[in-house]
């Protein structure tokens, strides 16, 4: 018999598999958000194998259907960017809640997943912090390098510093174990004064 978790996971994957944006990983093409979702889930299970079912779902659904809310539909300034990010969190939470309801989860479970996806009580709620650590670790491992080629050093140092500030001490220790290129490792160390 298929469990609610298996159903929800399959449906989240099916939604993310519709992403028209393609990313290459180890010479294979993947829908961008499906690849991100898989990376989030894998990193979570490495980082905290005892993670609750709620946070497992939240990690998979962190960017669910993100391409449907275009950045360009908001003003291209800091205020527009922040509004877009807030709307995205609500959109991801709502999209996931509909899947979870269909999969047979109760309202308490659904509310908790929404709470995590919306990253409420960061630094205060253990699981919200865990999710944030995983988001930052996935960024540093897979998405820092493309950023390095797009931005100047000052902006990169600022991005790394902000990422670091969002993480827990356990997250910091894990981040320093990632296999960075020599250039990126020295950039990280310079950004953090290590």
Protein backbone atom coordinates (compact mmCIF):
# COMPACT_ATOMS: atom_id res chain seq x y z
CA UNK A 1 0.00 0.00 0.00
CA UNK A 2 1.29 3.47 -0.90
CA UNK A 3 1.82 5.70 2.13
CA UNK A 4 0.76 9.38 2.20
CA UNK A 5 4.49 10.26 2.21
CA UNK A 6 5.13 8.24 -0.97
CA UNK A 7 2.10 9.77 -2.69
CA UNK A 8 3.05 13.31 -1.68
CA UNK A 9 6.67 12.79 -2.76
CA UNK A 10 5.62 11.44 -6.16
CA UNK A 11 3.20 14.30 -6.72
CA UNK A 12 5.75 16.93 -5.69
CA UNK A 13 8.25 15.34 -8.12
CA UNK A 14 5.60 15.25 -10.86
CA UNK A 15 4.90 18.98 -10.39
CA UNK A 16 8.61 19.87 -10.40
CA UNK A 17 9.23 17.65 -13.43
CA UNK A 18 7.09 20.08 -15.46
CA UNK A 19 9.67 22.86 -15.09
CA UNK A 20 10.53 24.04 -18.63
CA UNK A 21 13.95 25.25 -17.40
CA UNK A 22 16.62 22.61 -17.82
CA UNK A 23 19.82 22.18 -15.84
CA UNK A 24 22.73 19.84 -16.60
CA UNK A 25 24.08 17.63 -13.84
CA UNK A 26 26.81 15.07 -14.62
CA UNK A 27 26.01 15.28 -18.35
CA UNK A 28 22.29 14.59 -17.81
CA UNK A 29 19.46 17.06 -18.33
CA UNK A 30 16.96 17.63 -15.52
CA UNK A 31 14.02 19.98 -15.02
CA UNK A 32 15.63 22.66 -12.84
CA UNK A 33 13.28 22.48 -9.83
CA UNK A 34 13.18 18.68 -9.84
CA UNK A 35 16.97 18.65 -9.58
CA UNK A 36 16.86 21.27 -6.80
CA UNK A 37 14.21 19.27 -4.92
CA UNK A 38 16.29 16.08 -5.14
CA UNK A 39 19.41 17.93 -3.95
CA UNK A 40 17.49 19.41 -1.00
CA UNK A 41 16.11 16.05 0.07
CA UNK A 42 19.46 14.24 -0.29
CA UNK A 43 21.31 16.94 1.65
CA UNK A 44 18.67 16.91 4.42
CA UNK A 45 18.95 13.14 4.86
CA UNK A 46 22.78 13.34 4.98
CA UNK A 47 22.69 16.24 7.44
CA UNK A 48 19.92 14.87 9.69
CA UNK A 49 18.91 11.25 8.96
CA UNK A 50 16.31 11.49 11.78
CA UNK A 51 14.51 14.45 10.14
CA UNK A 52 10.73 14.40 10.63
CA UNK A 53 8.35 13.60 7.80
CA UNK A 54 7.18 17.23 7.85
CA UNK A 55 10.65 18.58 7.18
CA UNK A 56 11.35 15.90 4.58
CA UNK A 57 8.30 17.11 2.62
CA UNK A 58 9.22 20.78 3.18
CA UNK A 59 12.71 20.15 1.81
CA UNK A 60 11.34 18.52 -1.36
CA UNK A 61 8.72 21.23 -1.87
CA UNK A 62 10.91 24.23 -1.03
CA UNK A 63 10.80 25.54 -4.65
CA UNK A 64 7.76 23.66 -5.97
CA UNK A 65 6.64 25.12 -9.32
CA UNK A 66 8.85 28.18 -8.75
CA UNK A 67 8.90 29.05 -12.47
CA UNK A 68 5.17 29.89 -12.31
CA UNK A 69 5.87 33.07 -10.29
CA UNK A 70 8.26 35.01 -12.52
CA UNK A 71 10.76 37.42 -10.94
CA UNK A 72 10.03 39.80 -13.85
CA UNK A 73 6.41 40.15 -12.68
CA UNK A 74 7.66 42.28 -9.75
CA UNK A 75 9.64 45.55 -9.83
CA UNK A 76 13.32 44.83 -10.53
CA UNK A 77 14.57 46.50 -7.34
CA UNK A 78 15.24 45.37 -3.75
CA UNK A 79 11.63 45.97 -2.64
CA UNK A 80 10.32 44.05 -5.66
CA UNK A 81 12.75 41.21 -4.97
CA UNK A 82 11.65 40.91 -1.32
CA UNK A 83 7.96 40.98 -2.32
CA UNK A 84 8.60 38.26 -4.90
CA UNK A 85 10.35 36.10 -2.27
CA UNK A 86 7.47 36.53 0.20
CA UNK A 87 4.87 35.68 -2.44
CA UNK A 88 6.91 32.64 -3.48
CA UNK A 89 6.95 31.25 0.06
CA UNK A 90 3.16 31.53 0.26
CA UNK A 91 2.77 30.02 -3.22
CA UNK A 92 5.05 27.07 -2.38
CA UNK A 93 3.23 26.47 0.93
CA UNK A 94 -0.23 26.61 -0.71
CA UNK A 95 0.76 24.34 -3.62
CA UNK A 96 2.24 21.81 -1.18
CA UNK A 97 -0.76 22.00 1.18
CA UNK A 98 -3.09 21.03 -1.70
CA UNK A 99 -0.90 17.98 -2.48
CA UNK A 100 -0.73 16.95 1.18
CA UNK A 101 -4.49 17.19 1.59
CA UNK A 102 -4.97 15.00 -1.49
CA UNK A 103 -2.39 12.52 -0.09
CA UNK A 104 -4.45 12.15 3.10
CA UNK A 105 -2.49 14.16 5.68
CA UNK A 106 -4.36 15.90 8.51
CA UNK A 107 -4.50 19.67 8.95
CA UNK A 108 -1.95 19.74 11.79
CA UNK A 109 0.66 18.06 9.57
CA UNK A 110 -0.19 20.35 6.62
CA UNK A 111 0.03 23.48 8.80
CA UNK A 112 3.44 22.42 10.09
CA UNK A 113 4.81 21.85 6.58
CA UNK A 114 3.47 25.28 5.53
CA UNK A 115 5.10 26.85 8.60
CA UNK A 116 8.45 25.32 7.59
CA UNK A 117 8.21 26.25 3.91
CA UNK A 118 7.38 29.84 4.90
CA UNK A 119 10.51 29.71 7.13
CA UNK A 120 8.73 31.05 10.19
CA UNK A 121 10.65 31.62 13.44
CA UNK A 122 14.08 31.21 11.88
CA UNK A 123 16.76 30.83 14.59
CA UNK A 124 13.97 30.04 17.12
CA UNK A 125 12.30 26.94 15.67
CA UNK A 126 14.69 23.97 15.44
CA UNK A 127 13.18 22.56 12.23
CA UNK A 128 12.93 25.93 10.47
CA UNK A 129 16.63 26.38 11.24
CA UNK A 130 17.38 22.88 9.99
CA UNK A 131 15.63 23.63 6.72
CA UNK A 132 17.52 26.92 6.38
CA UNK A 133 20.83 25.12 7.00
CA UNK A 134 19.98 22.65 4.22
CA UNK A 135 19.00 25.47 1.83
CA UNK A 136 22.33 27.21 2.51
CA UNK A 137 24.35 24.00 2.16
CA UNK A 138 22.71 23.20 -1.18
CA UNK A 139 23.38 26.76 -2.35
CA UNK A 140 27.05 26.60 -1.34
CA UNK A 141 27.59 23.15 -2.85
CA UNK A 142 25.74 23.53 -6.16
CA UNK A 143 24.84 27.16 -6.85
CA UNK A 144 27.72 29.28 -5.53
CA UNK A 145 29.91 28.53 -8.53
CA UNK A 146 27.46 29.91 -11.15
CA UNK A 147 27.11 33.05 -8.95
CA UNK A 148 30.90 33.50 -8.92
CA UNK A 149 30.88 33.91 -12.71
CA UNK A 150 28.07 36.51 -12.62
CA UNK A 151 29.00 38.91 -9.81
CA UNK A 152 31.92 41.00 -8.62
CA UNK A 153 33.92 40.01 -5.56
CA UNK A 154 32.31 42.49 -3.15
CA UNK A 155 28.80 41.30 -4.00
CA UNK A 156 29.92 37.66 -3.68
CA UNK A 157 31.47 38.29 -0.26
CA UNK A 158 28.22 39.91 0.84
CA UNK A 159 26.15 36.92 -0.43
CA UNK A 160 28.44 34.44 1.35
CA UNK A 161 28.37 36.45 4.59
CA UNK A 162 24.54 36.66 4.52
CA UNK A 163 24.30 32.93 3.79
CA UNK A 164 26.66 32.14 6.68
CA UNK A 165 24.71 34.37 9.09
CA UNK A 166 21.52 32.39 8.44
CA UNK A 167 23.15 29.08 9.42
CA UNK A 168 23.58 27.28 12.73
CA UNK A 169 26.97 26.22 14.11
CA UNK A 170 26.28 22.66 12.93
CA UNK A 171 25.52 24.09 9.47
CA UNK A 172 28.83 25.99 9.49
CA UNK A 173 30.77 22.82 10.31
CA UNK A 174 29.02 20.95 7.50
CA UNK A 175 29.60 23.80 5.03
CA UNK A 176 33.35 23.66 5.63
CA UNK A 177 33.36 19.96 4.59
CA UNK A 178 32.02 20.72 1.08
CA UNK A 179 34.48 20.05 -1.72
CA UNK A 180 34.85 23.58 -3.18
CA UNK A 181 37.17 24.66 -5.95
CA UNK A 182 40.36 26.29 -4.61
CA UNK A 183 39.12 29.72 -5.82
CA UNK A 184 35.73 29.39 -4.14
CA UNK A 185 37.23 28.13 -0.89
CA UNK A 186 39.58 31.12 -0.71
CA UNK A 187 36.63 33.43 -1.53
CA UNK A 188 34.60 31.88 1.31
CA UNK A 189 37.49 32.20 3.74
CA UNK A 190 38.10 35.82 2.72
CA UNK A 191 34.37 36.60 3.10
CA UNK A 192 34.26 35.13 6.61
CA UNK A 193 37.71 36.22 7.79
CA UNK A 194 38.79 32.60 8.32
